[in-house]
Tab-separated table of C-alpha atoms and ligand atoms in Angstrom:
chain	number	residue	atom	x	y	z
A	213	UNK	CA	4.559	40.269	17.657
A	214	UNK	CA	7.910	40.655	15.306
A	215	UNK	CA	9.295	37.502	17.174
A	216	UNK	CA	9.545	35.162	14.597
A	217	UNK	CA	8.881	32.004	14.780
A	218	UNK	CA	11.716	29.738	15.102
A	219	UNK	CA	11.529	26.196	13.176
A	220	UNK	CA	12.450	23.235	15.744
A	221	UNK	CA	14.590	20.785	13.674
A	222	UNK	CA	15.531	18.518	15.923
A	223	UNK	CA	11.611	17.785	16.421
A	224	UNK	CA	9.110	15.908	14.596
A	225	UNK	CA	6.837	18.168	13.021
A	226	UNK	CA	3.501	17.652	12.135
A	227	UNK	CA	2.110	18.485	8.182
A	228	UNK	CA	1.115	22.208	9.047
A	229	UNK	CA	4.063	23.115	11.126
A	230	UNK	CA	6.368	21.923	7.734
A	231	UNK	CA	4.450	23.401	5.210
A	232	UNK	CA	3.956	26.916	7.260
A	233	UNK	CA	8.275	26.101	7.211
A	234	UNK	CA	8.248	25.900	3.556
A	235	UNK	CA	6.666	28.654	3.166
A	236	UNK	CA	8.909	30.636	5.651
A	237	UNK	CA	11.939	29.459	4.174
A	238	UNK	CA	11.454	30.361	0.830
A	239	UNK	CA	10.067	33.899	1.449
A	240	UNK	CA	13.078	34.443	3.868
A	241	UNK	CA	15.738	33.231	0.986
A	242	UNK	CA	14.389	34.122	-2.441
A	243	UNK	CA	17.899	34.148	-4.104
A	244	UNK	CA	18.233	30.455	-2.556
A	245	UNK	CA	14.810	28.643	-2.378
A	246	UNK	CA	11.602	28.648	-3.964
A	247	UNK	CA	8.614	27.119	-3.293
A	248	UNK	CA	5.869	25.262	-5.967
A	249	UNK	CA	3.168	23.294	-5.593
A	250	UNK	CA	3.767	19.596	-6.934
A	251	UNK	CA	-0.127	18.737	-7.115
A	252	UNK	CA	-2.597	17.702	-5.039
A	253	UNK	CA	-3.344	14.488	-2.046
A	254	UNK	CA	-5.705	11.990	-2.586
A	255	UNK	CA	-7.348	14.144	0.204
A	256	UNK	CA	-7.165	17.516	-1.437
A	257	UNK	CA	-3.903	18.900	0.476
A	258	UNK	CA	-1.021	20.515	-1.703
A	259	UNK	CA	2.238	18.805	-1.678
A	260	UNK	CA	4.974	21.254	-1.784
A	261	UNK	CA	8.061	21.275	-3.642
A	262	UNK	CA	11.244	23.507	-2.969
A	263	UNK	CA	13.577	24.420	-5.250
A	264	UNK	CA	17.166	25.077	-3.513
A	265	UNK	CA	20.187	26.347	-5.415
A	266	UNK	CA	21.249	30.077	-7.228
A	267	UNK	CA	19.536	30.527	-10.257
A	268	UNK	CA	21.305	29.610	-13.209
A	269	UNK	CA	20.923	28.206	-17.043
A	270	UNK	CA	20.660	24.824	-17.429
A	271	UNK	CA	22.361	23.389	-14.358
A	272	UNK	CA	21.930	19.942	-13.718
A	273	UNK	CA	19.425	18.870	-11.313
A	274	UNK	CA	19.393	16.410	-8.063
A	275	UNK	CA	15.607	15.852	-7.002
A	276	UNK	CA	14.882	14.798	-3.186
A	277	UNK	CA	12.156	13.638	-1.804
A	278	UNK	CA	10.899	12.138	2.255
A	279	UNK	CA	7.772	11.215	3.385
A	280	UNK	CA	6.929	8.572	0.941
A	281	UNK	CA	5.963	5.838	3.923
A	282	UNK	CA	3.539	7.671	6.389
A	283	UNK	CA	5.085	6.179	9.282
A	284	UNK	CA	8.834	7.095	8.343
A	285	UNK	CA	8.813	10.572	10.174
A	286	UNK	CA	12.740	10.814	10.298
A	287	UNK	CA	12.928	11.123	6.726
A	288	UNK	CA	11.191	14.472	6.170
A	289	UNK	CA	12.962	15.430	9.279
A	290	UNK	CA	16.093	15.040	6.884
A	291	UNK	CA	14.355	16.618	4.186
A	292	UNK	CA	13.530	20.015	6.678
A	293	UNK	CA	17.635	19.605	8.013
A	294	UNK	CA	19.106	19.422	3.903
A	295	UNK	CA	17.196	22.826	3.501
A	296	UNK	CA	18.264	24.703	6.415
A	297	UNK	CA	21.361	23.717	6.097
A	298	UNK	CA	21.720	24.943	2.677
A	299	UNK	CA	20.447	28.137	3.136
A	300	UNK	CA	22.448	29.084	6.340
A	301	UNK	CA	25.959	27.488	5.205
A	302	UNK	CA	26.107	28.624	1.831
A	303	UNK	CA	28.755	30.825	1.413
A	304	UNK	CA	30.573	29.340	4.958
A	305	UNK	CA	30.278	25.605	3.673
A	306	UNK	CA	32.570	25.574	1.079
A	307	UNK	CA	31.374	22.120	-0.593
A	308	UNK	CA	28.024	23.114	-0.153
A	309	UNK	CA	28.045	26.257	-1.786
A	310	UNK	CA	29.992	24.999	-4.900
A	311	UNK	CA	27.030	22.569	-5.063
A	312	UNK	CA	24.749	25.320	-4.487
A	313	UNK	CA	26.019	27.641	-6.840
A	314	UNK	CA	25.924	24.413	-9.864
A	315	UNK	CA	23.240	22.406	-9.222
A	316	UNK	CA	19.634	22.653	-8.612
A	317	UNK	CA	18.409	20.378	-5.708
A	318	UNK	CA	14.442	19.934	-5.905
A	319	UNK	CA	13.729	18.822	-2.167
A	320	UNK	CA	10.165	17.894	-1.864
A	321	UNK	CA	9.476	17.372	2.112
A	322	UNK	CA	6.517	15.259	2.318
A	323	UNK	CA	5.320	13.072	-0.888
A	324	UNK	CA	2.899	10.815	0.809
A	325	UNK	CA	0.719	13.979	2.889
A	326	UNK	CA	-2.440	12.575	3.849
A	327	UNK	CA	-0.952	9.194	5.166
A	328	UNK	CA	2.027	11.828	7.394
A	329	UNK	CA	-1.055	13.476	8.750
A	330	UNK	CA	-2.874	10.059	9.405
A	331	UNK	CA	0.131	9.044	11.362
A	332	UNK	CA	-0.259	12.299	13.705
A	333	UNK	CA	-3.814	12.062	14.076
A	334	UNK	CA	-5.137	8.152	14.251
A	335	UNK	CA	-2.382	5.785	13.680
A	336	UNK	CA	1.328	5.654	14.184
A	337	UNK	CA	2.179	3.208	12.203
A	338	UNK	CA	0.610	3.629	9.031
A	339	UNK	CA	2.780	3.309	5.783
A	340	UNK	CA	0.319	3.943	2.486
A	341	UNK	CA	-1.593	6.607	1.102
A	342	UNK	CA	-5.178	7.392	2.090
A	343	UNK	CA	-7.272	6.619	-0.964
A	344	UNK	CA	-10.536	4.660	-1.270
A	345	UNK	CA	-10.273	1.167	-2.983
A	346	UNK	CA	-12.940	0.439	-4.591
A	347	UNK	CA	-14.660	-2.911	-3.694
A	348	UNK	CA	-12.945	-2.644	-0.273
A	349	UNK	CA	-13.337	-1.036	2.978
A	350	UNK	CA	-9.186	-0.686	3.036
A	351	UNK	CA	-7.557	2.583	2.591
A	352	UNK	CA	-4.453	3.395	0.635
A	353	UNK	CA	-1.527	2.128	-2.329
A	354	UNK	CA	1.861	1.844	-1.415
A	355	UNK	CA	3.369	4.878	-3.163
A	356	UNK	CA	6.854	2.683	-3.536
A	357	UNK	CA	4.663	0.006	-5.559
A	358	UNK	CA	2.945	2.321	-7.269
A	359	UNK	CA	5.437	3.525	-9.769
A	360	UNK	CA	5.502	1.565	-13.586
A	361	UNK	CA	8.976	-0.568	-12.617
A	362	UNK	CA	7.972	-4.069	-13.053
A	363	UNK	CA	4.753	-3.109	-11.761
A	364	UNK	CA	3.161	-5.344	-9.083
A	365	UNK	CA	5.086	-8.651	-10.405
A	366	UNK	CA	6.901	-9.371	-7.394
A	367	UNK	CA	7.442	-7.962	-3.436
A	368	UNK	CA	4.020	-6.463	-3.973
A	369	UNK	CA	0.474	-7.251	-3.321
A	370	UNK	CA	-2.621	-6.698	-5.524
A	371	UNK	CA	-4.746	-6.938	-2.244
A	372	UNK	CA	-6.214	-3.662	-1.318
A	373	UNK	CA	-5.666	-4.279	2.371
A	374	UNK	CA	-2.023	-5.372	2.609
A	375	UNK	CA	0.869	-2.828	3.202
A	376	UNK	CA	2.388	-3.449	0.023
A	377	UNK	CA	-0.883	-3.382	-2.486
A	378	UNK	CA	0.251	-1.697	-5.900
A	379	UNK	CA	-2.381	0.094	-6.769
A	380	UNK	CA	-4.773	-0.481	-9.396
A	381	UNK	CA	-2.663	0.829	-11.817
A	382	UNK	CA	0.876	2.221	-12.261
A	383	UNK	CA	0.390	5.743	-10.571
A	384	UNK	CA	-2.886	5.049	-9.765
A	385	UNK	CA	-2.069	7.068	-6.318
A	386	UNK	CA	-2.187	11.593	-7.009
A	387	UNK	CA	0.807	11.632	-5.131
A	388	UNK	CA	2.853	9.326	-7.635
A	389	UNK	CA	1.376	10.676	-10.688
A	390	UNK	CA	2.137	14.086	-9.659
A	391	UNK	CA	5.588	13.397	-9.279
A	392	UNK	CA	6.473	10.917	-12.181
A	393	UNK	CA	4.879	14.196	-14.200
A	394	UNK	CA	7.180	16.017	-12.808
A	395	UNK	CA	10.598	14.049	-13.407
A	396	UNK	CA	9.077	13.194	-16.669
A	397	UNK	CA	8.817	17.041	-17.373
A	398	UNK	CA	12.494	17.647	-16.396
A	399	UNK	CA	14.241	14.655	-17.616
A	400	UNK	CA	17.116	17.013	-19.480
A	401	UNK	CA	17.910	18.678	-15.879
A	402	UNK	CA	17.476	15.906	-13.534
A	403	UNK	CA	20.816	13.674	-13.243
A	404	UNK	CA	19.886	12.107	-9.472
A	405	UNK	CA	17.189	11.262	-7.862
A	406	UNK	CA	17.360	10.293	-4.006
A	407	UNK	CA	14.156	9.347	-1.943
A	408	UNK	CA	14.613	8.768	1.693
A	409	UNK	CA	12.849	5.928	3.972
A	410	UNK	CA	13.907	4.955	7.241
A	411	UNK	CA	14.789	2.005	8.578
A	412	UNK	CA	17.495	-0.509	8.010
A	413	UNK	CA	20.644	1.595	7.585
A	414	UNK	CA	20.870	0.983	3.846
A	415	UNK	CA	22.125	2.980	0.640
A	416	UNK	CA	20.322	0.446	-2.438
A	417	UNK	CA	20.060	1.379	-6.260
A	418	UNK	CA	18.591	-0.521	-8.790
A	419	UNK	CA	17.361	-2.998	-9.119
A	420	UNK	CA	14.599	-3.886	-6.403
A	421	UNK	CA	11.979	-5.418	-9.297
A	422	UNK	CA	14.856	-7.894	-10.539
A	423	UNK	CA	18.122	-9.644	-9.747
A	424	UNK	CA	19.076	-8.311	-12.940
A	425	UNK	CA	22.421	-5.532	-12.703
A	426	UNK	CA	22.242	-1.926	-13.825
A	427	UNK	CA	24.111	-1.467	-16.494
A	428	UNK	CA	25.983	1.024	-14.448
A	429	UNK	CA	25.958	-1.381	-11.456
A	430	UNK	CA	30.011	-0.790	-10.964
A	431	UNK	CA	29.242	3.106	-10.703
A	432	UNK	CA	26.670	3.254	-8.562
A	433	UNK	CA	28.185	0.757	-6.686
A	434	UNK	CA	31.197	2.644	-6.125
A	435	UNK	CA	29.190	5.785	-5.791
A	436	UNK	CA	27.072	4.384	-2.925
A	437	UNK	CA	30.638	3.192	-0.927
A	438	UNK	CA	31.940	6.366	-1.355
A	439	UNK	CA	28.980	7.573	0.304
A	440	UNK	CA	28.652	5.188	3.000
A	441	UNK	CA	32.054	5.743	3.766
A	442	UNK	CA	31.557	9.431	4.214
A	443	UNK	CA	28.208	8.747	6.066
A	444	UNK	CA	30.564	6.852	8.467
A	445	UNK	CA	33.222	9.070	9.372
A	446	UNK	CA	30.634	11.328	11.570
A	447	UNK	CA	29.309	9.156	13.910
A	448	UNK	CA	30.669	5.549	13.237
A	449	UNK	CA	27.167	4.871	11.437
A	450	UNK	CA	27.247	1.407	9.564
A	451	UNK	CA	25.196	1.252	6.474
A	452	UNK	CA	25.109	-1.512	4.042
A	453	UNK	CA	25.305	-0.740	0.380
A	454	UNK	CA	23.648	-2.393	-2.712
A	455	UNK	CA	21.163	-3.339	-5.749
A	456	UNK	CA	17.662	-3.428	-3.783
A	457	UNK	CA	17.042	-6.095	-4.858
A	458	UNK	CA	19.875	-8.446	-2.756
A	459	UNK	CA	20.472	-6.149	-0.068
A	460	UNK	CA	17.051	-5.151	0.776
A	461	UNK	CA	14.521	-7.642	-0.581
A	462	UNK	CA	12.674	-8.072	-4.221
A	463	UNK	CA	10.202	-5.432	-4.659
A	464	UNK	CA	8.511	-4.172	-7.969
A	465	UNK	CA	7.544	-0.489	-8.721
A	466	UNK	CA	9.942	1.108	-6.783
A	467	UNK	CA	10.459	4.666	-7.269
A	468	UNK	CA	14.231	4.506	-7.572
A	469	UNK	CA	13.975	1.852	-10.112
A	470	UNK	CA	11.093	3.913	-12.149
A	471	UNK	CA	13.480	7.167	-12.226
A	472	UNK	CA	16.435	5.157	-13.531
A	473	UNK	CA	14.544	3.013	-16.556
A	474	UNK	CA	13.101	7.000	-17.960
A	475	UNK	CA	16.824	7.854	-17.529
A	476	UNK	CA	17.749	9.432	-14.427
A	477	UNK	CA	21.300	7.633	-13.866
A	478	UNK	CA	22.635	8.342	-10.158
A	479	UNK	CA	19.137	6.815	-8.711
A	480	UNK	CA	19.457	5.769	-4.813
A	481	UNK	CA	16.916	5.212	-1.776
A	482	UNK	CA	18.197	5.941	1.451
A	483	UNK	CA	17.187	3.682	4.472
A	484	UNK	CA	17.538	5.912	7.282
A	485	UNK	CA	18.582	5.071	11.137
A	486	UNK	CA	17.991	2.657	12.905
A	487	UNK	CA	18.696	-1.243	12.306
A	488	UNK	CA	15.127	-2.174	14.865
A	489	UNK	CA	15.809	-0.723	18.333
A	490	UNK	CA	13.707	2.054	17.673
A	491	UNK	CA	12.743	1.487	13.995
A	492	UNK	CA	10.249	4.102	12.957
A	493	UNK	CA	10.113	5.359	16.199
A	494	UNK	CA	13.343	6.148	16.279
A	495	UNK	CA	13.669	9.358	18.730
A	496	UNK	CA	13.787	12.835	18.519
A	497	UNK	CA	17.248	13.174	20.214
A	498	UNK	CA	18.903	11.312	17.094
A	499	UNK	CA	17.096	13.458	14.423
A	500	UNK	CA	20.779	15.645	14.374
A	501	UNK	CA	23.064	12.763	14.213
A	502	UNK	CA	20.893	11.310	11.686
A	503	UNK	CA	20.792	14.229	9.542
A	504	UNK	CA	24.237	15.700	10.021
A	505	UNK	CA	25.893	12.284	9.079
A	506	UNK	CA	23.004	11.869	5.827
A	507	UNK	CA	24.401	15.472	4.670
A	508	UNK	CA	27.944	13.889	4.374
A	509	UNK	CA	26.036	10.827	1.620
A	510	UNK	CA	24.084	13.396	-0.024
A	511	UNK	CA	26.852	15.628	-0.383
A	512	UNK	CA	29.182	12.938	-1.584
A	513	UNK	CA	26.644	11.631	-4.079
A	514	UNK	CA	25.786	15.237	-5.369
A	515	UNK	CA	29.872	16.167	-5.970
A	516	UNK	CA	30.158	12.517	-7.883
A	517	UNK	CA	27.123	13.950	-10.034
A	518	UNK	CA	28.212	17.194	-10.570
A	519	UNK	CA	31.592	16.042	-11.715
A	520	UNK	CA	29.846	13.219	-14.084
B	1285	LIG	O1	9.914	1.165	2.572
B	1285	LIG	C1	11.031	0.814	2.847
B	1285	LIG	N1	11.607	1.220	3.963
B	1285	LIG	O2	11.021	2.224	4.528
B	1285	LIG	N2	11.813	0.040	2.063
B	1285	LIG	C2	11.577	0.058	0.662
B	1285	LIG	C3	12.605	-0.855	-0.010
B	1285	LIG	C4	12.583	-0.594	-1.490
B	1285	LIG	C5	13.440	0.338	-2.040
B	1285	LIG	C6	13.438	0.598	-3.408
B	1285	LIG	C7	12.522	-0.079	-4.236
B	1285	LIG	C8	11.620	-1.003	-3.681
B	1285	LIG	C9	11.643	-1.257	-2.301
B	1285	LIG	C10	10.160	-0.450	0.396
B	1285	LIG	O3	9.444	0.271	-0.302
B	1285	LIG	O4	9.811	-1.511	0.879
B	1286	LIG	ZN1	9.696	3.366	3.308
């Protein structure tokens, strides 16, 4: 039939519904999105990457990515929302477009694809990757342990079976090696980096490895209360704001902290809705809220960038 399918956004979708979306999307808005191929799962599925803005010479970058934590399903729910509504406000949304028009954003909707698919097919809750650990009959690296920040020295495990195990290595894991390549190869482009996690109701920066400040603490500071504060006026939302490593809890390769030692200044994770009612379970009829009010942070943090 020429009906075409019609993407539900306000649902949870499962790994072939998004990627048959990604696919869609680009194809439908060539002058606004592309679509790559970041590498390859643990499990042999492609993990897609889009590439949303109008073409230009060396504009400045903002990379994006959800799905890090298997279990976290409202943050590529965000990631699908950021997309779609780039592509069918620019030119209405004045903000966006002027974003649109000067920055890249690279918005990659699931990192962590074989542990998103787990979650959908055996078990809700689970948070890692799927690989094999040798010497042990426990699957899977935590992909925010994985990265070479402080690697494994504290608020990580080096026990293949716990939640937080780091790996055998620093990106030991396909899916973190395949994207430190990429931010590696892009390092002149890329000014912010933002990966999303749900829950707590948190915007953190580094550091989560140390107490130690950033050495622009005071700008990303003020950067992530500027954002908060935006995030706030929609729906009354209250997030807290900080270094990881205080607001949050002490945690060692973390991909925020990873992408802001190679470089990448305006470096943030986003801890979605909710504070524990719900937690990762949080429902399908707050996937708009959630996303409408994240647009106003991401948006804030992208003009501070762009005028930086
Ligand atoms: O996973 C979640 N929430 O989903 N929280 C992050 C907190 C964090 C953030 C940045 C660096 C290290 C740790 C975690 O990986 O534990
Ligand atoms: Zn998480």
């Amino acid at each position: 039939s020429n009906i075409r399918a019609v993407h539900s956004y306000e649902k949870y979708n499962d790994l072939d519904t998004i990627n048959a979306w990604s696919a869609n999307i680009a194809a439908q808005n060539p002058s606004l999105v592309t679509r790559s191929q970041l590498g390859t799962s643990y499990e042999g599925r492609p993990i897609y990457l889009l590439k949303v803005g109008r073409s230009g010479s060396n504009k400045k970058a903002v990379f994006i990515d959800c799905g890090f934590h298997a279990r976290e399903w409202v943050s590529p729910a965000f990631c699908q929302w950021f997309v779609k509504e780039s592509v069918e406000n620019y030119g209405s949304d004045a903000v966006l477009t002027n974003l649109l028009n000067n920055l890249d954003f690279y918005v990659l909707p699931v990192l962590n694809v074989d542990g998103y698919v787990f979650t959908w097919s055996s078990n809700r809750m689970w948070r890692k990757t799927r690989s094999v650990n040798s010497g042990s009959t426990c699957f899977g690296t935590d992909p925010n342990r994985n990265f070479n920040a402080g690697w494994c020295t504290v608020g990580a495990s080096s026990r293949a079976c716990d939640d937080t195990y780091c790996g055998s290595t620093p990106e030991s894991e396909r899916e973190t090696k395949a994207l430190a390549n990429f931010i590696r190869s892009n390092l002149s482009s890329i000014k912010g980096y933002l990966t999303v996690h749900s829950y707590s109701q948190m915007l953190l920066f580094p550091y989560s490895y140390s107490y130690a400040l950033a050495r622009d603490h005071t700008e990303l500071n003020t950067v992530a209360k500027n954002a908060v504060d935006q995030l706030f006026t929609l729906h009354r939302t209250r997030y807290t704001y900080g270094p990881g490593g205080t607001t949050i809890y002490l945690a060692a390769g973390g991909s925020d902290d990873w992408a802001y030692d190679v470089g990448v200044k305006y470096s943030f994770t986003f801890e979605l809705r909710d504070t524990g009612r719900y937690g990762f379970l949080l429902p399908e009829s707050q996937i708009k809220a959630t996303s409408e009010e994240t647009m106003l942070a991401v948006k804030s943090i992208s003009n501070h960038i762009l005028n930086n």
